[in-house]
Short mmCIF file of C-alpha atoms in Angstrom, two decimals:
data_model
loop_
_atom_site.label_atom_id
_atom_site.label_comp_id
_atom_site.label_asym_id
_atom_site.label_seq_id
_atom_site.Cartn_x
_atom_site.Cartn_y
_atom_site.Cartn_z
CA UNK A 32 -73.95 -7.05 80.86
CA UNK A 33 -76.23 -8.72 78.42
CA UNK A 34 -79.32 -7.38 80.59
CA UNK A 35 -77.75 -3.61 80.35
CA UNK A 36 -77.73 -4.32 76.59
CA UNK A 37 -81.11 -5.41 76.32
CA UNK A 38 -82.36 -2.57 78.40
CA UNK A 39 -80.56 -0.06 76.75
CA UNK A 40 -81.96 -1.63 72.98
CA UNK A 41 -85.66 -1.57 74.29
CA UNK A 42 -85.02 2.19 75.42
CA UNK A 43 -84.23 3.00 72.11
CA UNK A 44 -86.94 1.45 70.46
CA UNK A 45 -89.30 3.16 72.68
CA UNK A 46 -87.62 6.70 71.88
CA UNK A 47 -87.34 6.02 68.03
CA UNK A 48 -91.28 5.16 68.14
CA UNK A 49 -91.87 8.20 70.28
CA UNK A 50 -89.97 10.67 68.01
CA UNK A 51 -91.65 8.71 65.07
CA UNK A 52 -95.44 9.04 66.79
CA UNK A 53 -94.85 12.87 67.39
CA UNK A 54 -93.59 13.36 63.45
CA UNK A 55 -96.77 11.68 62.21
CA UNK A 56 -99.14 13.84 65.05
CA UNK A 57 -97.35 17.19 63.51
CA UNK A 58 -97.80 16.27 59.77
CA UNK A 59 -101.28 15.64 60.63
CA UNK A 60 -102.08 18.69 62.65
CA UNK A 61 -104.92 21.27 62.02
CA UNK A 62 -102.74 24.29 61.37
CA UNK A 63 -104.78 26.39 58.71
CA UNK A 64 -103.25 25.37 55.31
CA UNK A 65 -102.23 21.46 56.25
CA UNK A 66 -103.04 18.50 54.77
CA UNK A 67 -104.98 16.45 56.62
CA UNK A 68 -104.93 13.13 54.99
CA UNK A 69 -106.17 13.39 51.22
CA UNK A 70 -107.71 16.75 52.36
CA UNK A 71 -106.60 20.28 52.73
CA UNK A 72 -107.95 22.44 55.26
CA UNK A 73 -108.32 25.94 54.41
CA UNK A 74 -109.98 28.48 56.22
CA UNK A 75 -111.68 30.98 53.25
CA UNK A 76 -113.06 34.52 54.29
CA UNK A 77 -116.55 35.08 53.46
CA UNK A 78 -118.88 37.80 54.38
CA UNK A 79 -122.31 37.69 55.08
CA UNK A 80 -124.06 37.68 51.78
CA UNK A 81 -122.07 35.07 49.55
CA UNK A 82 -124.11 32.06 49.24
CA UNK A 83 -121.36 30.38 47.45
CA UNK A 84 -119.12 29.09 49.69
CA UNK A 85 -122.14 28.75 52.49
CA UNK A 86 -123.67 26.03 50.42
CA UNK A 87 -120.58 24.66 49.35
CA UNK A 88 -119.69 24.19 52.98
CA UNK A 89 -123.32 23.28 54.00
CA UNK A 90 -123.72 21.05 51.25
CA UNK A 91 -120.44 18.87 51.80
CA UNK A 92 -119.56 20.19 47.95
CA UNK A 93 -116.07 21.22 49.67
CA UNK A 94 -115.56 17.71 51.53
CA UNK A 95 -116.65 15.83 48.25
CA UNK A 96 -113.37 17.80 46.91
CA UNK A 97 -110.91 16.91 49.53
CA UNK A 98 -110.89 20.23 51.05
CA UNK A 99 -111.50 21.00 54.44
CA UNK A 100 -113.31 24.51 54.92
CA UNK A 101 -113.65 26.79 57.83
CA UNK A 102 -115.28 30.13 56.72
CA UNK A 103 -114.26 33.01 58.80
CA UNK A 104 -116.86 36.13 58.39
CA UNK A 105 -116.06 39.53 57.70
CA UNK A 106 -117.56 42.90 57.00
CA UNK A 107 -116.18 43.47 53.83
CA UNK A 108 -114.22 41.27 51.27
CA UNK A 109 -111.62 43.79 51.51
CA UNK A 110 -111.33 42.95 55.49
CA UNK A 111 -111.06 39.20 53.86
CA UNK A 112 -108.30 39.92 51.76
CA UNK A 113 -106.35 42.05 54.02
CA UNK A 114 -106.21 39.27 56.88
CA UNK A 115 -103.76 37.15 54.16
CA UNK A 116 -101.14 39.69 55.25
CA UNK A 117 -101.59 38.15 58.98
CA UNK A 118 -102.36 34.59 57.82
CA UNK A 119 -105.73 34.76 59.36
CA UNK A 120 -107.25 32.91 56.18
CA UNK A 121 -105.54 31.08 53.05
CA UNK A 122 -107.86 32.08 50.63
CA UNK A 123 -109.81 35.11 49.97
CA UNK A 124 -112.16 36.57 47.01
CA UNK A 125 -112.75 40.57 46.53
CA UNK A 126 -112.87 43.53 43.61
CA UNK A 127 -110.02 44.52 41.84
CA UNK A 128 -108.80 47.41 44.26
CA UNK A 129 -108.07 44.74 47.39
CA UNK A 130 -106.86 42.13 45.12
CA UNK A 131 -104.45 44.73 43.36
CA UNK A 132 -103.44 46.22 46.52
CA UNK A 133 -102.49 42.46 47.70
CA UNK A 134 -100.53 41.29 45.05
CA UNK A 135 -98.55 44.81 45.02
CA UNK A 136 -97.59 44.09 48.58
CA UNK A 137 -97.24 40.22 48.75
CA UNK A 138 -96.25 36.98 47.37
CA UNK A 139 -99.98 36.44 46.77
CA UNK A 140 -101.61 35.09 43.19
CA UNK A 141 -105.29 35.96 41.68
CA UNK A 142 -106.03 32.82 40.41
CA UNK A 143 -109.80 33.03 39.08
CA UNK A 144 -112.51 35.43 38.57
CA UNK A 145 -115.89 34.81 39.91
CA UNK A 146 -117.45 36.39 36.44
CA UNK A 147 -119.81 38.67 38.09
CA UNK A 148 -118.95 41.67 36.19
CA UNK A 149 -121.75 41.90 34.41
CA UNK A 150 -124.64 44.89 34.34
CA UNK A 151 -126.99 43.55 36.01
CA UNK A 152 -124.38 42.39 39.07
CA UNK A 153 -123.49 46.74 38.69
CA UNK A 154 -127.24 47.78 39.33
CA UNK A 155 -127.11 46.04 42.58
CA UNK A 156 -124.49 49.26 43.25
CA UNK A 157 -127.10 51.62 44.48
CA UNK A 158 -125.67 55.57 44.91
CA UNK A 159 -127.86 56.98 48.06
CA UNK A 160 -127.93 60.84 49.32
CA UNK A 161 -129.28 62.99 51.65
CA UNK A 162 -132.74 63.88 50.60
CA UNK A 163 -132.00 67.89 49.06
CA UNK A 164 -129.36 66.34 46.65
CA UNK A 165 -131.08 66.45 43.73
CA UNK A 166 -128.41 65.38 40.93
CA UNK A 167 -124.56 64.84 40.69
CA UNK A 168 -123.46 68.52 40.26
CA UNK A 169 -125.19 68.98 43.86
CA UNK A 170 -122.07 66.77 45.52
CA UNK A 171 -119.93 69.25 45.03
CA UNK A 172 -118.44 70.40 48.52
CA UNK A 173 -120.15 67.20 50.46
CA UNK A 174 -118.85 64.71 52.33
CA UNK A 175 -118.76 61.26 50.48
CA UNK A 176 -118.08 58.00 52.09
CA UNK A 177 -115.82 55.23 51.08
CA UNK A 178 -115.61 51.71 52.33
CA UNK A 179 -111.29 51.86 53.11
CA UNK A 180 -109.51 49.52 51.42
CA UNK A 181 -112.18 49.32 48.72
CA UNK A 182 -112.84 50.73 44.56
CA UNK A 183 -115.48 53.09 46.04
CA UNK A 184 -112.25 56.02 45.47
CA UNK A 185 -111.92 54.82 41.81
CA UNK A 186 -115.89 54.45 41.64
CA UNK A 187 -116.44 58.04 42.72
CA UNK A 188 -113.80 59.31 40.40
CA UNK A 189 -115.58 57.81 37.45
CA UNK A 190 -119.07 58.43 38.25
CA UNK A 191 -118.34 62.56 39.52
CA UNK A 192 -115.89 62.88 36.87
CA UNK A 193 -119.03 62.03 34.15
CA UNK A 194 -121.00 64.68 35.77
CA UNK A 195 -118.69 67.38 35.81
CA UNK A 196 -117.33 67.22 39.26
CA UNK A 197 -114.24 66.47 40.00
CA UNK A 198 -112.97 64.54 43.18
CA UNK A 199 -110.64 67.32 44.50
CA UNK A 200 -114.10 68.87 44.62
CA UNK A 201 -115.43 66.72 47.09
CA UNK A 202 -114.04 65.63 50.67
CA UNK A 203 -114.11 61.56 50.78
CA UNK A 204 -114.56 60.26 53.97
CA UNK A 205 -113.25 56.51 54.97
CA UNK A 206 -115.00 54.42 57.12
CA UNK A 207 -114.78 50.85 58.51
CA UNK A 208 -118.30 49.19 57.05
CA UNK A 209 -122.07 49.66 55.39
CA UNK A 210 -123.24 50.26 59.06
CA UNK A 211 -120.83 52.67 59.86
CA UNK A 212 -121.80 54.40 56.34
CA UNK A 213 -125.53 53.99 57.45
CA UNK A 214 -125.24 55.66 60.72
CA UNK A 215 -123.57 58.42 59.50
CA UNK A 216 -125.93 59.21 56.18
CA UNK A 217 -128.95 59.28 59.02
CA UNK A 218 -126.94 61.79 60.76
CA UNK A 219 -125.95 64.02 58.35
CA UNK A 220 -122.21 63.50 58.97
CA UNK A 221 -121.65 62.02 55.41
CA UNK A 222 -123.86 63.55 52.52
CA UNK A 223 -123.46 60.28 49.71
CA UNK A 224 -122.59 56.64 49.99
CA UNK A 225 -122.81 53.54 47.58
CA UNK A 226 -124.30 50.76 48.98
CA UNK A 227 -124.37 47.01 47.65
CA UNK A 228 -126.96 44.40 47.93
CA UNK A 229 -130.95 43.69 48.61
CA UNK A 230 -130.94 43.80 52.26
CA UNK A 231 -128.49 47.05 52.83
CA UNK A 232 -130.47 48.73 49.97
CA UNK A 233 -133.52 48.28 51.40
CA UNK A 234 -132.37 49.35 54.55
CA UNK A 235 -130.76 52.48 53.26
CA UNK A 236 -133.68 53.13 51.21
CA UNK A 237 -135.84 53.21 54.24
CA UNK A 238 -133.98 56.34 55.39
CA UNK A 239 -136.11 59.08 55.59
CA UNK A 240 -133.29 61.64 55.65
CA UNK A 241 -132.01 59.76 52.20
CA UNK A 242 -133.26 58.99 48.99
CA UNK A 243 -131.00 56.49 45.93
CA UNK A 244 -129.81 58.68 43.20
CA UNK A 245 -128.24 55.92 40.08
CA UNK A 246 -127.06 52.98 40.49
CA UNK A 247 -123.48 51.72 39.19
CA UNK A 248 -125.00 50.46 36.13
CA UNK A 249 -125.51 53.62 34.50
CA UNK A 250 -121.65 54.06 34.71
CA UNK A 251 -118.77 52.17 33.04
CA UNK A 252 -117.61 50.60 36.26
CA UNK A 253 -117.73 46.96 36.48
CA UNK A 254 -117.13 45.13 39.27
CA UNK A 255 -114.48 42.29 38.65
CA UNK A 256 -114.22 39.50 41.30
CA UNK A 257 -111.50 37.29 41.66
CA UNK A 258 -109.85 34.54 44.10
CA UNK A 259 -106.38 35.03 45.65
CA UNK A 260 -104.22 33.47 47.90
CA UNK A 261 -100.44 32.80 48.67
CA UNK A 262 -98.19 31.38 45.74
CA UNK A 263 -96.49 29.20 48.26
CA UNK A 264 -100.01 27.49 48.97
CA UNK A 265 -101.24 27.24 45.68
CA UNK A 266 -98.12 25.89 44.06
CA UNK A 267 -97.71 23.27 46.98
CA UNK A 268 -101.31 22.18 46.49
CA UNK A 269 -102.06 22.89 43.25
CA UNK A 270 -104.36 19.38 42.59
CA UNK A 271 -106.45 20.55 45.54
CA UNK A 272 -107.03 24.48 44.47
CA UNK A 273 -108.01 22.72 41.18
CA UNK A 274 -110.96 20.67 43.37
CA UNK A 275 -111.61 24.10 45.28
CA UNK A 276 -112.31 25.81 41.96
CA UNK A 277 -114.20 23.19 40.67
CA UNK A 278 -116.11 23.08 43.88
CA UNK A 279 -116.87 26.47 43.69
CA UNK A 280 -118.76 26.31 40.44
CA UNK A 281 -120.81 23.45 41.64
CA UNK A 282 -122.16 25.38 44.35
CA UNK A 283 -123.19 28.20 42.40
CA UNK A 284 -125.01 25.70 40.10
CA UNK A 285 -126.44 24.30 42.81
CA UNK A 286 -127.74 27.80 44.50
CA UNK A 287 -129.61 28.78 41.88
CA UNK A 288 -131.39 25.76 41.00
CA UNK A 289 -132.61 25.85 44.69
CA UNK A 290 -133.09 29.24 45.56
CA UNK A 291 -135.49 27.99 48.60
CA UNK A 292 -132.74 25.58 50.21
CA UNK A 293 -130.25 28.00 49.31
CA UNK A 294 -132.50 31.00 51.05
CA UNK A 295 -132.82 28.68 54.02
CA UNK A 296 -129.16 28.04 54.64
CA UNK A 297 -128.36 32.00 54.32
CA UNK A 298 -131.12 31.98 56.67
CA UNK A 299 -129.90 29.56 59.28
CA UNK A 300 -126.51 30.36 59.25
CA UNK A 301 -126.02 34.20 58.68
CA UNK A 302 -129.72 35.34 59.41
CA UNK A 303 -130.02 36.75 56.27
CA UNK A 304 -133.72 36.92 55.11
CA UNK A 305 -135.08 34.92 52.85
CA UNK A 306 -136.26 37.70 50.51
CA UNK A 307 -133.54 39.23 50.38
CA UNK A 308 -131.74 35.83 49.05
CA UNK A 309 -134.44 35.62 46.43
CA UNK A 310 -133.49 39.29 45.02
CA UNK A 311 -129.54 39.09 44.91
CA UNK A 312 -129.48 35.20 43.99
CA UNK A 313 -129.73 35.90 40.21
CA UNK A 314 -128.14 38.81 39.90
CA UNK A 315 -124.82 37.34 40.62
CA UNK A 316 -124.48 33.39 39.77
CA UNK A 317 -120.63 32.45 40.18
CA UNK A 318 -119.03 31.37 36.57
CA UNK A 319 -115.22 30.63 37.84
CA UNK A 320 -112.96 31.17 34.92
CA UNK A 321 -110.77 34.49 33.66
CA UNK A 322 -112.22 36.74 30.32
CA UNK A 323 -110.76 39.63 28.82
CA UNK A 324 -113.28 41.73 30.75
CA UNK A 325 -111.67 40.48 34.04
CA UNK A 326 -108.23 41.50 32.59
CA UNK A 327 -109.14 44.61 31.20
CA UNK A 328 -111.08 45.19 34.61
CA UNK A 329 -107.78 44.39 36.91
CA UNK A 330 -105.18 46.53 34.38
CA UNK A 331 -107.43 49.44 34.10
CA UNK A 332 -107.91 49.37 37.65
CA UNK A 333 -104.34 48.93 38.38
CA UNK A 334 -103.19 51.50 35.89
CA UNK A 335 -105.75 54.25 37.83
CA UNK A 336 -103.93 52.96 41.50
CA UNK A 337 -100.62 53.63 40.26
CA UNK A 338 -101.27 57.29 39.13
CA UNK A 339 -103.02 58.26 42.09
CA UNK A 340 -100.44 56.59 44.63
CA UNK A 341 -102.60 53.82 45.62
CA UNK A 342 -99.54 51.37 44.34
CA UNK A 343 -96.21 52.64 45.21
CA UNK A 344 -94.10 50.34 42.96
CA UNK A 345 -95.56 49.20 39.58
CA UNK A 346 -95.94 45.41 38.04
CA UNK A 347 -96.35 43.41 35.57
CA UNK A 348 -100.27 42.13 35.17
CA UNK A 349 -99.90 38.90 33.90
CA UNK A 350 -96.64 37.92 36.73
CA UNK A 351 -99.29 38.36 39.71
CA UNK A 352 -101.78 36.03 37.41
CA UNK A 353 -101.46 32.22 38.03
CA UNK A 354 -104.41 30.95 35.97
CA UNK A 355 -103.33 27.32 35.12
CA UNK A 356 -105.00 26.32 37.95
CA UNK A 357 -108.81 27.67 36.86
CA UNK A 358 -107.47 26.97 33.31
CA UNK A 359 -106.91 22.88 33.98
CA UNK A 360 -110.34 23.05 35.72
CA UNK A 361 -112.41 25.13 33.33
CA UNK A 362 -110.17 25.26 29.91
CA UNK A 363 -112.91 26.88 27.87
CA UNK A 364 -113.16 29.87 30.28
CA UNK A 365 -110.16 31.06 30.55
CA UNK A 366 -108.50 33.37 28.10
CA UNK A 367 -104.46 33.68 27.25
CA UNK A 368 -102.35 35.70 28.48
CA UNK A 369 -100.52 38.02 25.73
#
């Protein structure tokens, strides 16, 4: 009897260790989002062309924050921001049209601005056409493409609307990417796109069958840039999105005192030539925090989506805002909301 009692004691040890073991395993698991220790992996979308989070990442500036970062590549940032609603990344960065279009839909926060809007970030915004456009007025009738899920819409509206043309006078065409944009200007199946950045405007420029017309610049667009991710995420870590912020500025301080390393990793890791680092590098230096500009930026924006359909059911600014976070790392920066 005693041995049946002794057996049956060890068995439950054993069980109670096992069910104990396998508690520990789960908590510790690499599901996107977990805490892994004192860190937090999150996997961040990127595209191509961002040096900031590539040198954070390369240059352990993420692990020296307790953050854990996979970057997952896309096309567009609007791609990035859209794969929240399918959990494909916790944390994603974009222009005020995705980011809008987000918050509308989700329990999602903007929680910084990158401070990029500035005009020399716009000129980078070059307008290219087929070669017998010969000014704004001419677009009347043509075919003009639009990254979906992007401003370009709101961008076109502005910039036609200066000129005298208005956008029911023009047939917008969506399409997936730059490339896809590229392909068809060289065809003659799109007559107008705007392109962003050294390496697709030189490419575009090299079109013979296209020439650049303005740049964004020399309209009153301005590009706002902000961070977003689910409230759930950033209210259950909010410590370690005060790190990622803060790891995120150090980064950008770092890429543009070393343009050459920084070239090198684009380089190395995305292909991206060297030159063409060199050119966008300080035209768009990350300054996380959230001014007036960014606000007017997002309401103006958001104000222009919900007359035209874009948004369904309105909202309040400020209750899709959570800027404590960027506000406890960068106090100085960040403005109050009214």
């Amino acid at each position: 009897m005693n041995s049946s009692r002794h057996i049956w004691k060890r068995w439950c040890v054993l069980l109670l260790g096992t069910i104990l073991a396998t508690s520990v395993l789960g908590a510790c698991g690499n599901a996107s989002g977990d805490q892994q220790g004192s860190r937090l992996k999150l996997k961040i979308a990127d595209i191509s062309t961002n040096t900031v989070f590539r040198v954070a990442k390369n240059k352990g500036i993420f692990e020296k924050h307790g953050i854990d970062a996979e970057l997952v590549n896309f096309a567009t940032p609007a791609e990035g921001v859209n794969s929240l609603f399918i959990k494909q990344v916790d944390v994603a960065f974009g222009a005020d049209f995705p980011l809008l279009n987000a918050v509308s839909k989700g329990d999602y926060s903007i929680f910084a601005s990158s401070g990029t809007a500035t005009d020399l970030s716009a000129s980078e915004w070059k307008l290219f056409v087929r070669q017998e456009i010969g000014s704004a007025a001419d677009l009347k009738g043509k075919k003009l493409s639009f990254s979906r899920g992007t401003f370009v819409p709101y961008l076109w509206d502005v910039y036609l609307g200066e000129n005298g043309v208005a956008l029911s006078d023009v047939e917008l065409i969506g399409q997936g990417g730059f490339d896809e944009a590229y392909v068809a200007l060289k065809k003659g199946e799109i007559d107008a796109a705007w392109v962003y950045g050294a390496v697709l405007n030189e490419k575009f420029g090299a079109l013979a069958e296209a020439k650049e017309l303005s740049d964004m610049s020399k309209t009153p667009v301005r590009l706002g840039t902000g961070l977003i991710a689910l409230n759930e995420l950033l209210e259950g870590h909010r410590e370690v999105f005060v790190q990622f912020l803060k790891a995120l500025d150090e980064a950008s301080i770092y890429a543009q005192a070393h343009p050459e390393e920084t070239a090198d990793i684009m380089y190395e890791e995305v292909k991206q030539p060297r030159e063409a680092t060199f050119k966008d590098l300080p035209k768009n230096p990350w300054k996380l925090g959230f001014t007036d500009k960014a606000y007017a930026g997002l309401q103006g924006q958001k104000d222009y989506m919900v007359a035209n359909g874009m948004i369904e059911q309105d909202f309040e600014l400020n209750d899709k805002l959570n800027l404590d976070l960027v506000r406890e790392a960068f106090p100085e920066r960040v403005i109050d909301l009214k």
